[in-house]
Coordinates of C-alpha atoms in Angstrom, one line a residue:
M177 CA 0.1 14.4 10.4
K178 CA -1.7 11.5 8.8
K179 CA -2.2 8.4 11.0
L180 CA -1.8 5.1 9.3
L181 CA -3.0 1.5 10.0
L182 CA -0.8 -1.3 8.9
L183 CA -3.1 -4.3 8.1
G184 CA -1.1 -7.5 8.1
T185 CA 2.4 -8.0 9.6
G186 CA 3.9 -10.5 7.2
G187 CA 7.2 -10.0 5.2
I188 CA 6.0 -7.0 3.1
A189 CA 5.0 -5.1 6.3
A190 CA 8.7 -4.4 7.0
H191 CA 9.0 -2.8 3.6
H192 CA 6.2 -0.4 4.5
I193 CA 7.7 0.4 7.9
E194 CA 10.9 1.4 6.2
E195 CA 9.2 3.4 3.4
F196 CA 6.8 5.4 5.7
S197 CA 9.4 6.0 8.4
A198 CA 11.1 8.4 5.9
I199 CA 7.9 10.5 5.5
P200 CA 7.5 13.0 8.3
E201 CA 3.9 13.8 7.4
C202 CA 2.7 10.2 8.1
R203 CA 3.0 7.9 11.0
I204 CA 2.0 4.2 11.4
V205 CA 0.0 4.3 14.7
A206 CA -1.5 0.8 14.7
C207 CA -1.2 -2.7 13.2
V208 CA -3.5 -5.6 12.7
D209 CA -2.9 -9.3 12.3
S210 CA -5.5 -12.1 12.6
I211 CA -3.0 -14.5 14.3
P212 CA -3.4 -13.9 18.0
G213 CA -0.5 -12.0 19.6
K214 CA 1.3 -11.4 16.3
A215 CA 0.2 -7.8 16.0
A216 CA 1.2 -7.1 19.6
A217 CA 4.7 -8.5 19.0
F218 CA 5.1 -6.6 15.7
A219 CA 4.0 -3.4 17.4
A220 CA 6.5 -3.8 20.2
A221 CA 9.3 -4.5 17.8
N222 CA 8.5 -1.5 15.7
D223 CA 7.4 1.1 18.2
I224 CA 3.8 1.1 17.1
E225 CA 1.3 2.4 19.7
H226 CA -1.7 0.1 19.1
A227 CA -2.2 -3.5 18.0
F228 CA -5.4 -5.4 17.1
D229 CA -6.2 -9.0 16.4
S230 CA -8.9 -8.1 13.9
L231 CA -9.7 -5.4 11.4
E232 CA -13.1 -5.0 13.0
E233 CA -11.5 -4.0 16.3
A234 CA -9.3 -1.5 14.5
I235 CA -12.2 0.0 12.6
A236 CA -14.2 0.3 15.9
W237 CA -11.3 2.1 17.4
G238 CA -11.1 4.3 14.3
G239 CA -8.0 6.3 15.3
F240 CA -6.4 6.3 11.8
D241 CA -6.9 8.2 8.5
A242 CA -5.7 5.6 6.1
A243 CA -4.6 1.9 5.8
I244 CA -1.8 0.0 4.2
N245 CA -3.3 -3.3 3.2
C246 CA -0.6 -6.1 3.4
T247 CA -3.0 -9.0 3.8
P248 CA -2.7 -12.1 1.5
D249 CA -4.0 -11.7 -2.0
G250 CA -7.3 -13.5 -1.3
A251 CA -8.2 -11.2 1.6
H252 CA -7.6 -7.9 -0.3
K253 CA -11.1 -7.4 -1.5
T254 CA -13.0 -8.1 1.8
T255 CA -10.6 -6.1 3.9
T256 CA -10.3 -3.2 1.5
L257 CA -14.1 -2.9 1.1
A258 CA -14.5 -2.9 4.9
L259 CA -12.0 0.0 5.1
I260 CA -13.7 1.9 2.3
H261 CA -17.1 1.5 4.0
A262 CA -15.4 2.9 7.2
G263 CA -14.3 6.0 5.2
K264 CA -10.6 5.1 5.2
H265 CA -8.2 5.8 2.4
V266 CA -6.3 2.7 1.2
L267 CA -2.9 1.8 -0.2
C268 CA -3.2 -1.9 -1.1
E269 CA -0.6 -4.5 -2.1
K270 CA -0.9 -6.1 -5.6
P271 CA -2.9 -7.8 -7.0
L272 CA -6.0 -6.2 -5.7
A273 CA -8.0 -9.3 -6.3
P274 CA -7.9 -12.5 -8.5
T275 CA -10.3 -11.2 -11.1
Y276 CA -11.2 -8.1 -13.0
A277 CA -14.8 -8.1 -11.7
D278 CA -13.5 -8.1 -8.1
V279 CA -11.0 -5.4 -8.7
L280 CA -13.6 -3.3 -10.5
D281 CA -15.9 -3.7 -7.4
M282 CA -13.1 -2.3 -5.2
T283 CA -12.3 0.5 -7.6
E284 CA -15.9 1.7 -8.0
A285 CA -16.5 1.5 -4.2
A286 CA -13.4 3.7 -3.6
E287 CA -14.3 6.2 -6.3
R288 CA -17.9 6.5 -5.1
A289 CA -16.6 7.2 -1.6
G290 CA -14.2 9.8 -2.9
L291 CA -11.3 8.1 -1.1
V292 CA -7.6 8.0 -2.0
N293 CA -7.0 4.6 -3.5
M294 CA -3.6 3.3 -4.7
V295 CA -1.9 0.0 -5.4
N296 CA 1.7 -0.7 -4.5
L297 CA 3.1 -1.5 -7.9
T298 CA 6.7 -1.3 -6.6
Y299 CA 8.5 -1.0 -9.9
R300 CA 7.0 2.4 -10.4
N301 CA 9.7 3.4 -7.9
S302 CA 12.3 2.8 -10.7
P303 CA 13.9 6.1 -11.8
A304 CA 14.8 4.5 -15.1
V305 CA 11.2 3.6 -16.2
Q306 CA 10.0 7.0 -15.1
K307 CA 12.7 8.7 -17.3
A308 CA 12.0 6.3 -20.2
R309 CA 8.3 7.3 -20.2
E310 CA 9.3 11.0 -20.1
L311 CA 11.6 10.5 -23.2
V312 CA 8.9 8.6 -25.1
E313 CA 6.3 11.3 -24.4
A314 CA 8.8 13.9 -25.6
G315 CA 9.1 12.1 -28.9
E316 CA 12.8 11.1 -28.5
I317 CA 12.3 7.6 -30.0
G318 CA 9.8 8.7 -32.6
T319 CA 6.9 6.3 -33.3
L320 CA 7.1 3.1 -31.2
R321 CA 7.2 0.0 -33.4
H322 CA 8.3 -2.8 -31.0
L323 CA 8.3 -3.4 -27.3
E324 CA 10.0 -6.3 -25.5
A325 CA 9.4 -6.8 -21.7
A326 CA 10.5 -9.6 -19.4
Y327 CA 10.2 -10.4 -15.7
R328 CA 12.8 -13.1 -14.9
Q329 CA 12.8 -15.0 -11.5
S330 CA 14.5 -18.3 -10.7
W331 CA 13.2 -19.3 -7.3
L332 CA 11.8 -22.6 -8.7
V333 CA 15.4 -23.7 -9.5
S334 CA 17.5 -21.6 -7.1
K335 CA 17.5 -21.6 -3.4
A336 CA 18.7 -18.0 -3.1
W337 CA 15.4 -17.1 -1.4
G338 CA 14.7 -20.5 0.1
D339 CA 13.5 -23.9 -0.9
A340 CA 10.5 -23.7 -3.3
L341 CA 9.5 -27.3 -2.6
K342 CA 9.7 -27.2 1.2
E343 CA 8.7 -23.7 2.5
P344 CA 5.0 -22.7 2.7
M345 CA 5.7 -19.1 1.5
W346 CA 6.8 -20.6 -1.8
L347 CA 4.5 -23.6 -2.0
W348 CA 1.3 -21.6 -1.7
R349 CA 2.4 -19.5 -4.7
Q350 CA 2.4 -22.7 -6.8
S351 CA -1.1 -23.9 -5.7
T352 CA -4.4 -22.5 -7.0
A353 CA -6.3 -24.1 -4.1
H354 CA -4.2 -21.8 -1.8
G355 CA -5.2 -18.7 -3.7
S356 CA -2.3 -18.4 -6.2
T357 CA -2.9 -17.3 -9.8
G358 CA 0.6 -18.3 -10.7
V359 CA 3.4 -16.2 -12.1
L360 CA 0.8 -14.3 -14.3
G361 CA -1.2 -13.0 -11.3
D362 CA 1.8 -12.6 -9.0
V363 CA 4.3 -10.8 -11.2
G364 CA 2.5 -10.5 -14.5
I365 CA 0.8 -7.5 -13.1
H366 CA 4.2 -5.9 -12.5
I367 CA 5.6 -6.5 -16.0
L368 CA 2.3 -5.5 -17.8
D369 CA 2.2 -2.2 -15.8
F370 CA 6.0 -1.7 -16.2
A371 CA 5.8 -2.2 -20.0
S372 CA 2.7 -0.1 -20.7
F373 CA 3.7 2.7 -18.3
G374 CA 7.2 2.9 -19.8
A375 CA 5.9 2.9 -23.3
A376 CA 3.2 5.5 -22.5
D377 CA 0.8 3.2 -24.4
D378 CA -1.9 0.7 -23.6
F379 CA -2.5 -2.9 -24.8
A380 CA -5.2 -3.3 -27.5
S381 CA -5.0 -7.1 -27.8
L382 CA -2.9 -10.1 -26.7
K383 CA -2.3 -13.8 -27.2
A384 CA -0.9 -15.7 -24.3
D385 CA 0.6 -19.2 -23.6
L386 CA 0.6 -20.3 -19.9
V387 CA 2.7 -23.3 -18.8
T388 CA 2.9 -25.2 -15.6
F389 CA 6.0 -27.4 -15.5
P390 CA 6.3 -30.7 -13.6
K391 CA 8.5 -30.3 -10.4
V392 CA 7.9 -33.4 -8.3
E393 CA 6.3 -36.7 -8.9
G394 CA 2.5 -36.3 -8.8
N395 CA 3.0 -32.5 -8.7
R396 CA 2.1 -32.4 -5.0
V397 CA 3.9 -31.5 -1.8
G398 CA 1.8 -32.4 1.2
E399 CA -1.4 -30.3 1.0
Y400 CA -0.1 -28.2 -1.9
V401 CA -1.1 -29.3 -5.4
L402 CA 1.5 -27.5 -7.6
D403 CA -0.9 -26.5 -10.5
A404 CA -0.4 -22.8 -10.8
N405 CA 1.3 -21.5 -13.9
D406 CA 5.1 -21.1 -13.8
S407 CA 5.7 -19.2 -17.1
V408 CA 3.8 -17.0 -19.5
A409 CA 4.7 -15.7 -22.9
M410 CA 2.6 -13.2 -24.8
T411 CA 2.5 -11.4 -28.1
A412 CA 0.4 -8.3 -28.1
R413 CA -0.5 -5.1 -30.1
L414 CA -0.5 -1.7 -28.4
R415 CA -3.0 1.0 -29.2
S416 CA -0.4 2.8 -31.2
G417 CA 0.0 -0.2 -33.5
A418 CA 3.3 -1.3 -32.0
L419 CA 4.0 -5.0 -31.6
A420 CA 4.9 -6.3 -28.2
T421 CA 6.4 -9.4 -26.6
V422 CA 6.0 -10.0 -22.9
V423 CA 7.5 -12.8 -20.8
A424 CA 7.2 -13.6 -17.1
T425 CA 8.8 -16.8 -15.6
R426 CA 10.0 -18.4 -12.4
F427 CA 12.3 -20.7 -14.3
A428 CA 14.8 -18.0 -15.6
T429 CA 17.8 -19.9 -14.3
G430 CA 20.7 -17.5 -13.6
N431 CA 18.4 -14.6 -12.7
Q432 CA 17.0 -13.8 -9.3
N433 CA 14.6 -10.9 -9.7
E434 CA 15.1 -8.9 -12.9
L435 CA 12.8 -6.8 -15.1
S436 CA 13.8 -5.5 -18.5
L437 CA 12.0 -3.3 -21.0
A438 CA 13.2 -2.4 -24.6
L439 CA 11.4 0.2 -26.6
H440 CA 12.2 0.5 -30.3
G441 CA 11.0 3.4 -32.3
T442 CA 11.5 5.1 -35.7
K443 CA 14.0 7.6 -34.3
G444 CA 15.7 5.7 -31.5
A445 CA 15.4 3.1 -28.8
L446 CA 15.5 2.8 -25.0
R447 CA 16.4 -0.1 -22.7
V448 CA 15.4 -0.2 -19.0
E449 CA 16.8 -2.7 -16.5
T450 CA 16.0 -3.1 -12.8
D451 CA 16.2 -5.6 -10.0
G452 CA 13.8 -3.7 -7.8
K453 CA 16.6 -2.0 -5.9
N454 CA 18.8 -0.5 -8.7
S455 CA 17.8 0.5 -12.2
S456 CA 19.5 1.7 -15.3
L457 CA 18.5 3.3 -18.6
F458 CA 20.3 3.2 -21.9
G459 CA 19.5 4.9 -25.1
C460 CA 20.4 4.6 -28.8
L461 CA 19.3 7.9 -30.1
G462 CA 20.0 10.4 -32.9
D463 CA 23.1 9.6 -35.0
D464 CA 23.9 6.6 -32.7
I465 CA 21.2 4.5 -34.4
D466 CA 23.5 4.3 -37.5
T467 CA 26.2 2.6 -35.4
A468 CA 23.9 0.9 -32.9
T469 CA 25.7 2.7 -30.1
W470 CA 24.0 2.6 -26.7
R471 CA 24.7 5.2 -24.0
A472 CA 23.8 5.4 -20.4
I473 CA 21.1 8.0 -19.6
D474 CA 21.1 9.8 -16.2
T475 CA 18.0 9.0 -14.1
P476 CA 17.3 11.5 -11.3
P477 CA 15.5 10.2 -8.1
V478 CA 11.7 10.0 -8.3
R479 CA 8.9 10.0 -5.7
R480 CA 8.3 6.5 -4.4
N481 CA 4.8 5.0 -4.0
A482 CA 4.7 5.7 -0.3
R483 CA 5.6 9.4 -0.9
R484 CA 3.0 9.6 -3.6
F485 CA 0.4 8.1 -1.3
A486 CA 1.3 10.6 1.4
D487 CA 1.1 13.4 -1.1
A488 CA -2.4 12.2 -2.2
L489 CA -3.6 12.1 1.4
L490 CA -2.3 15.6 2.1
A491 CA -3.7 17.0 -1.1
G492 CA -7.1 15.2 -0.8
R493 CA -7.0 13.9 -4.4
N494 CA -6.1 10.5 -5.7
G495 CA -2.6 9.4 -6.7
D496 CA -1.1 7.0 -9.2
P497 CA -1.0 4.0 -9.6
S498 CA -4.6 3.9 -8.6
F499 CA -7.2 1.1 -8.2
R500 CA -8.4 2.1 -11.7
R501 CA -5.0 1.4 -13.1
A502 CA -4.9 -1.9 -11.3
A503 CA -8.3 -2.8 -12.8
D504 CA -7.0 -2.0 -16.3
I505 CA -4.0 -4.3 -15.7
Q506 CA -6.2 -7.0 -14.2
K507 CA -8.3 -7.0 -17.3
L508 CA -5.2 -7.9 -19.3
I509 CA -4.4 -10.7 -16.9
D510 CA -7.9 -12.1 -17.2
G511 CA -7.6 -11.8 -20.9
A512 CA -4.3 -13.8 -20.8
F513 CA -5.9 -16.6 -18.9
E514 CA -8.8 -16.6 -21.5
S515 CA -6.4 -16.5 -24.4
S516 CA -4.3 -19.4 -23.1
A517 CA -7.4 -21.5 -22.4
T518 CA -9.0 -20.9 -25.9
D519 CA -5.8 -20.5 -28.0
R520 CA -7.2 -17.2 -29.3
T521 CA -6.3 -13.6 -29.4
V522 CA -8.2 -11.4 -26.9
A523 CA -9.0 -7.8 -27.7
F524 CA -9.7 -5.0 -25.2
S525 CA -12.1 -2.1 -25.7

Protein backbone atom coordinates (compact mmCIF):
# COMPACT_ATOMS: atom_id res chain seq x y z
CA MET A 1 0.00 0.00 0.00
CA LYS A 2 1.45 3.35 -1.11
CA LYS A 3 0.63 6.26 1.22
CA LEU A 4 -0.06 9.60 -0.45
CA LEU A 5 0.04 13.23 0.67
CA LEU A 6 -2.39 15.65 -0.96
CA LEU A 7 -0.72 19.06 -1.12
CA GLY A 8 -3.36 21.76 -1.57
CA THR A 9 -7.09 21.37 -0.96
CA GLY A 10 -8.53 23.65 -3.67
CA GLY A 11 -10.98 22.65 -6.39
CA ILE A 12 -8.72 20.16 -8.18
CA ALA A 13 -8.11 18.23 -4.93
CA ALA A 14 -11.62 16.72 -5.12
CA HIS A 15 -10.71 15.30 -8.54
CA HIS A 16 -7.71 13.50 -7.05
CA ILE A 17 -9.76 12.20 -4.12
CA GLU A 18 -12.13 10.62 -6.65
CA GLU A 19 -9.37 9.26 -8.89
CA PHE A 20 -7.26 7.67 -6.17
CA SER A 21 -10.22 6.31 -4.22
CA ALA A 22 -10.65 3.84 -7.11
CA ILE A 23 -7.07 2.52 -6.72
CA PRO A 24 -6.80 -0.07 -3.91
CA GLU A 25 -2.98 -0.02 -3.87
CA CYS A 26 -2.87 3.66 -2.87
CA ARG A 27 -4.42 5.68 -0.07
CA ILE A 28 -4.39 9.42 0.66
CA VAL A 29 -3.34 9.52 4.31
CA ALA A 30 -2.67 13.25 4.79
CA CYS A 31 -3.39 16.66 3.33
CA VAL A 32 -1.78 20.10 3.55
CA ASP A 33 -3.09 23.62 3.06
CA SER A 34 -1.38 26.85 4.07
CA ILE A 35 -4.68 28.49 5.08
CA PRO A 36 -5.04 27.68 8.81
CA GLY A 37 -7.76 25.14 9.48
CA LYS A 38 -8.52 24.43 5.84
CA ALA A 39 -6.61 21.14 5.72
CA ALA A 40 -8.26 19.94 8.93
CA ALA A 41 -11.72 20.66 7.53
CA PHE A 42 -10.88 18.96 4.25
CA ALA A 43 -9.47 15.94 6.08
CA ALA A 44 -12.61 15.60 8.20
CA ALA A 45 -14.87 15.84 5.15
CA ASN A 46 -12.89 13.24 3.19
CA ASP A 47 -11.91 10.76 5.91
CA ILE A 48 -8.20 11.62 5.73
CA GLU A 49 -6.22 10.74 8.84
CA HIS A 50 -3.72 13.61 9.07
CA ALA A 51 -3.85 17.33 8.27
CA PHE A 52 -1.08 19.95 8.26
CA ASP A 53 -0.92 23.70 7.82
CA SER A 54 2.46 23.60 6.07
CA LEU A 55 4.46 21.31 3.84
CA GLU A 56 7.36 21.56 6.27
CA GLU A 57 5.23 19.98 9.00
CA ALA A 58 4.15 17.19 6.67
CA ILE A 59 7.72 16.45 5.58
CA ALA A 60 8.89 16.43 9.21
CA TRP A 61 6.14 13.87 9.92
CA GLY A 62 7.19 11.92 6.84
CA GLY A 63 4.52 9.22 6.91
CA PHE A 64 3.93 9.17 3.15
CA ASP A 65 5.60 7.72 0.07
CA ALA A 66 4.50 10.18 -2.58
CA ALA A 67 2.68 13.49 -2.99
CA ILE A 68 0.01 14.89 -5.28
CA ASN A 69 0.89 18.55 -5.77
CA CYS A 70 -2.30 20.64 -6.19
CA THR A 71 -0.84 23.99 -5.15
CA PRO A 72 -1.27 27.11 -7.35
CA ASP A 73 0.96 27.23 -10.43
CA GLY A 74 3.44 29.67 -8.93
CA ALA A 75 4.09 27.38 -5.96
CA HIS A 76 4.74 24.18 -7.92
CA LYS A 77 8.50 24.56 -8.21
CA THR A 78 9.30 25.38 -4.58
CA THR A 79 7.00 22.73 -3.14
CA THR A 80 7.99 20.03 -5.62
CA LEU A 81 11.71 20.60 -5.00
CA ALA A 82 11.09 20.36 -1.25
CA LEU A 83 9.34 17.02 -1.77
CA ILE A 84 12.11 15.75 -4.04
CA HIS A 85 14.77 16.73 -1.50
CA ALA A 86 12.77 14.75 1.08
CA GLY A 87 12.91 11.69 -1.20
CA LYS A 88 9.21 11.72 -2.10
CA HIS A 89 7.74 10.78 -5.48
CA VAL A 90 5.54 13.49 -7.04
CA LEU A 91 2.48 13.76 -9.28
CA CYS A 92 2.18 17.50 -10.01
CA GLU A 93 -0.58 19.53 -11.59
CA LYS A 94 0.20 21.42 -14.78
CA PRO A 95 1.96 23.62 -15.67
CA LEU A 96 4.96 22.56 -13.61
CA ALA A 97 6.31 26.13 -13.64
CA PRO A 98 5.98 29.34 -15.68
CA THR A 99 9.22 28.87 -17.67
CA TYR A 100 11.22 26.11 -19.31
CA ALA A 101 14.25 26.86 -17.13
CA ASP A 102 12.23 26.29 -13.96
CA VAL A 103 10.60 23.12 -15.29
CA LEU A 104 14.02 21.81 -16.32
CA ASP A 105 15.32 22.42 -12.78
CA MET A 106 12.46 20.33 -11.40
CA THR A 107 12.93 17.61 -14.00
CA GLU A 108 16.65 17.23 -13.46
CA ALA A 109 16.25 17.23 -9.67
CA ALA A 110 13.67 14.41 -9.84
CA GLU A 111 15.75 12.41 -12.30
CA ARG A 112 18.94 12.79 -10.24
CA ALA A 113 17.06 11.53 -7.20
CA GLY A 114 15.66 8.57 -9.11
CA LEU A 115 12.10 9.44 -8.10
CA VAL A 116 8.84 8.84 -9.93
CA ASN A 117 7.81 12.19 -11.43
CA MET A 118 4.64 12.73 -13.41
CA VAL A 119 2.49 15.69 -14.48
CA ASN A 120 -1.29 15.50 -14.56
CA LEU A 121 -2.00 16.23 -18.22
CA THR A 122 -5.62 15.15 -17.85
CA TYR A 123 -6.44 14.76 -21.54
CA ARG A 124 -4.12 11.77 -21.72
CA ASN A 125 -7.09 10.08 -20.02
CA SER A 126 -8.98 10.27 -23.34
CA PRO A 127 -9.40 6.81 -24.91
CA ALA A 128 -9.84 8.50 -28.30
CA VAL A 129 -6.44 10.21 -28.37
CA GLN A 130 -4.73 7.05 -27.11
CA LYS A 131 -6.36 5.02 -29.90
CA ALA A 132 -5.52 7.69 -32.49
CA ARG A 133 -1.84 7.48 -31.59
CA GLU A 134 -1.97 3.69 -31.86
CA LEU A 135 -3.44 3.92 -35.37
CA VAL A 136 -0.91 6.55 -36.46
CA GLU A 137 1.99 4.41 -35.21
CA ALA A 138 0.51 1.40 -37.06
CA GLY A 139 0.65 3.38 -40.32
CA GLU A 140 -3.13 3.49 -40.80
CA ILE A 141 -3.16 7.07 -42.12
CA GLY A 142 0.13 6.81 -44.01
CA THR A 143 2.47 9.80 -43.82
CA LEU A 144 1.09 12.69 -41.79
CA ARG A 145 0.73 15.84 -43.87
CA HIS A 146 -1.45 18.20 -41.85
CA LEU A 147 -2.57 18.53 -38.23
CA GLU A 148 -5.29 20.79 -36.84
CA ALA A 149 -5.72 21.13 -33.06
CA ALA A 150 -7.93 23.43 -31.01
CA TYR A 151 -8.82 23.99 -27.37
CA ARG A 152 -12.01 26.03 -27.16
CA GLN A 153 -13.31 27.54 -23.91
CA SER A 154 -15.83 30.35 -23.48
CA TRP A 155 -15.75 31.38 -19.83
CA LEU A 156 -14.84 34.96 -20.77
CA VAL A 157 -18.23 35.31 -22.49
CA SER A 158 -20.31 32.64 -20.74
CA LYS A 159 -21.31 32.37 -17.10
CA ALA A 160 -21.66 28.58 -17.23
CA TRP A 161 -18.77 28.23 -14.73
CA GLY A 162 -19.18 31.59 -13.00
CA ASP A 163 -18.63 35.29 -13.69
CA ALA A 164 -15.17 35.87 -15.18
CA LEU A 165 -15.18 39.54 -14.20
CA LYS A 166 -16.27 39.10 -10.57
CA GLU A 167 -14.88 35.88 -9.13
CA PRO A 168 -11.22 35.62 -7.99
CA MET A 169 -10.81 32.08 -9.40
CA TRP A 170 -11.31 33.54 -12.89
CA LEU A 171 -9.82 36.99 -12.36
CA TRP A 172 -6.38 35.70 -11.35
CA ARG A 173 -6.22 33.71 -14.59
CA GLN A 174 -6.41 37.00 -16.50
CA SER A 175 -3.68 38.78 -14.51
CA THR A 176 0.05 38.26 -15.01
CA ALA A 177 0.75 39.94 -11.65
CA HIS A 178 -1.22 37.10 -10.02
CA GLY A 179 0.91 34.42 -11.68
CA SER A 180 -1.13 33.78 -14.82
CA THR A 181 0.55 33.04 -18.15
CA GLY A 182 -2.78 33.34 -19.88
CA VAL A 183 -4.55 30.83 -22.06
CA LEU A 184 -1.20 29.74 -23.51
CA GLY A 185 0.24 28.67 -20.16
CA ASP A 186 -3.03 27.44 -18.69
CA VAL A 187 -4.46 25.25 -21.48
CA GLY A 188 -1.85 25.65 -24.21
CA ILE A 189 0.13 22.95 -22.43
CA HIS A 190 -2.85 20.62 -22.85
CA ILE A 191 -3.45 21.19 -26.56
CA LEU A 192 0.26 21.04 -27.46
CA ASP A 193 0.62 17.74 -25.61
CA PHE A 194 -2.70 16.45 -26.98
CA ALA A 195 -1.69 17.28 -30.55
CA SER A 196 1.85 15.94 -30.53
CA PHE A 197 0.96 12.84 -28.49
CA GLY A 198 -1.94 11.97 -30.78
CA ALA A 199 0.23 12.52 -33.86
CA ALA A 200 3.13 10.52 -32.40
CA ASP A 201 5.31 13.40 -33.58
CA ASP A 202 7.10 16.44 -32.13
CA PHE A 203 7.14 20.12 -33.01
CA ALA A 204 10.20 21.32 -34.94
CA SER A 205 9.22 25.01 -35.20
CA LEU A 206 6.29 27.36 -34.63
CA LYS A 207 5.07 30.88 -35.20
CA ALA A 208 2.55 32.24 -32.72
CA ASP A 209 0.23 35.22 -32.34
CA LEU A 210 -0.99 35.98 -28.80
CA VAL A 211 -3.88 38.37 -28.20
CA THR A 212 -5.29 40.00 -25.06
CA PHE A 213 -8.74 41.44 -25.76
CA PRO A 214 -10.26 44.43 -23.88
CA LYS A 215 -12.97 43.30 -21.44
CA VAL A 216 -13.72 46.29 -19.22
CA GLU A 217 -12.78 49.95 -19.26
CA GLY A 218 -9.17 50.31 -18.16
CA ASN A 219 -8.75 46.52 -18.32
CA ARG A 220 -8.75 46.33 -14.52
CA VAL A 221 -11.09 44.84 -11.92
CA GLY A 222 -10.00 45.91 -8.43
CA GLU A 223 -6.47 44.61 -7.82
CA TYR A 224 -6.54 42.51 -11.01
CA VAL A 225 -5.00 44.00 -14.16
CA LEU A 226 -6.46 41.92 -16.99
CA ASP A 227 -3.31 41.69 -19.12
CA ALA A 228 -2.83 37.93 -19.63
CA ASN A 229 -3.36 36.55 -23.13
CA ASP A 230 -6.85 35.32 -23.99
CA SER A 231 -6.24 33.62 -27.34
CA VAL A 232 -3.34 32.12 -29.27
CA ALA A 233 -3.05 30.90 -32.84
CA MET A 234 0.01 29.04 -34.11
CA THR A 235 1.29 27.63 -37.35
CA ALA A 236 3.95 24.99 -36.92
CA ARG A 237 6.01 22.29 -38.61
CA LEU A 238 6.41 18.85 -37.10
CA ARG A 239 9.61 16.83 -37.25
CA SER A 240 8.00 14.61 -39.89
CA GLY A 241 7.55 17.69 -42.08
CA ALA A 242 3.80 17.91 -41.53
CA LEU A 243 2.18 21.34 -41.29
CA ALA A 244 0.19 22.10 -38.12
CA THR A 245 -2.27 24.74 -36.97
CA VAL A 246 -2.97 25.05 -33.24
CA VAL A 247 -5.50 27.32 -31.52
CA ALA A 248 -6.39 27.90 -27.86
CA THR A 249 -8.91 30.50 -26.75
CA ARG A 250 -11.24 31.56 -23.93
CA PHE A 251 -13.46 33.42 -26.40
CA ALA A 252 -14.87 30.40 -28.26
CA THR A 253 -18.47 31.46 -27.79
CA GLY A 254 -20.79 28.45 -27.92
CA ASN A 255 -18.20 26.04 -26.53
CA GLN A 256 -17.57 25.28 -22.87
CA ASN A 257 -14.47 23.06 -22.72
CA GLU A 258 -13.74 21.25 -25.94
CA LEU A 259 -10.59 19.85 -27.54
CA SER A 260 -10.33 18.64 -31.10
CA LEU A 261 -7.55 17.10 -33.14
CA ALA A 262 -7.57 16.26 -36.85
CA LEU A 263 -4.76 14.23 -38.41
CA HIS A 264 -4.64 14.12 -42.21
CA GLY A 265 -2.29 11.64 -43.88
CA THR A 266 -1.54 10.18 -47.31
CA LYS A 267 -3.67 7.07 -46.66
CA GLY A 268 -6.40 8.39 -44.37
CA ALA A 269 -7.43 10.76 -41.62
CA LEU A 270 -8.49 10.72 -37.97
CA ARG A 271 -10.55 13.15 -35.91
CA VAL A 272 -10.54 13.23 -32.09
CA GLU A 273 -13.05 15.17 -29.99
CA THR A 274 -13.31 15.42 -26.19
CA ASP A 275 -14.79 17.62 -23.50
CA GLY A 276 -12.61 16.07 -20.80
CA LYS A 277 -15.32 13.62 -19.74
CA ASN A 278 -16.38 11.97 -22.98
CA SER A 279 -14.31 11.47 -26.11
CA SER A 280 -14.91 10.15 -29.61
CA LEU A 281 -12.76 9.08 -32.55
CA PHE A 282 -13.69 9.08 -36.22
CA GLY A 283 -11.69 7.79 -39.18
CA CYS A 284 -11.71 8.26 -42.92
CA LEU A 285 -9.60 5.30 -44.00
CA GLY A 286 -9.02 3.00 -46.97
CA ASP A 287 -11.63 3.26 -49.75
CA ASP A 288 -13.59 5.78 -47.64
CA ILE A 289 -11.14 8.53 -48.56
CA ASP A 290 -12.56 8.56 -52.12
CA THR A 291 -16.05 9.39 -50.81
CA ALA A 292 -14.92 11.41 -47.77
CA THR A 293 -16.83 9.01 -45.52
CA TRP A 294 -16.11 9.20 -41.80
CA ARG A 295 -16.86 6.30 -39.48
CA ALA A 296 -16.82 6.05 -35.69
CA ILE A 297 -13.94 3.99 -34.29
CA ASP A 298 -14.27 1.99 -31.08
CA THR A 299 -12.10 3.30 -28.24
CA PRO A 300 -11.60 0.83 -25.38
CA PRO A 301 -10.95 2.16 -21.85
CA VAL A 302 -7.39 3.22 -20.99
CA ARG A 303 -5.37 3.60 -17.80
CA ARG A 304 -5.92 7.02 -16.34
CA ASN A 305 -3.10 9.24 -15.02
CA ALA A 306 -3.77 8.29 -11.39
CA ARG A 307 -3.57 4.60 -12.27
CA ARG A 308 -0.38 5.17 -14.26
CA PHE A 309 1.14 7.02 -11.29
CA ALA A 310 0.19 4.18 -8.95
CA ASP A 311 1.66 1.64 -11.36
CA ALA A 312 4.89 3.64 -11.57
CA LEU A 313 5.14 3.74 -7.77
CA LEU A 314 4.52 0.01 -7.50
CA ALA A 315 7.01 -0.82 -10.27
CA GLY A 316 9.67 1.62 -9.07
CA ARG A 317 10.15 3.19 -12.48
CA ASN A 318 8.86 6.40 -13.98
CA GLY A 319 5.56 6.81 -15.78
CA ASP A 320 4.21 9.02 -18.56
CA PRO A 321 3.51 11.92 -18.86
CA SER A 322 6.71 12.69 -16.98
CA PHE A 323 8.34 15.92 -15.87
CA ARG A 324 10.63 15.54 -18.91
CA ARG A 325 7.57 15.58 -21.17
CA ALA A 326 6.26 18.67 -19.36
CA ALA A 327 9.64 20.34 -19.93
CA ASP A 328 9.48 19.58 -23.65
CA ILE A 329 6.01 21.15 -23.87
CA GLN A 330 7.07 24.14 -21.74
CA LYS A 331 9.87 24.78 -24.24
CA LEU A 332 7.18 25.14 -26.92
CA ILE A 333 5.19 27.53 -24.72
CA ASP A 334 8.24 29.69 -24.08
CA GLY A 335 8.90 29.61 -27.82
CA ALA A 336 5.35 30.78 -28.54
CA PHE A 337 5.79 33.76 -26.20
CA GLU A 338 9.08 34.61 -27.93
CA SER A 339 7.56 34.20 -31.39
CA SER A 340 4.63 36.47 -30.64
CA ALA A 341 6.88 39.14 -29.13
CA THR A 342 9.37 39.12 -32.03
CA ASP A 343 7.01 38.21 -34.91
CA ARG A 344 9.41 35.43 -35.88
CA THR A 345 9.36 31.67 -36.26
CA VAL A 346 11.09 29.83 -33.40
CA ALA A 347 12.85 26.51 -34.09
CA PHE A 348 13.52 23.75 -31.58
CA SER A 349 16.56 21.50 -31.47
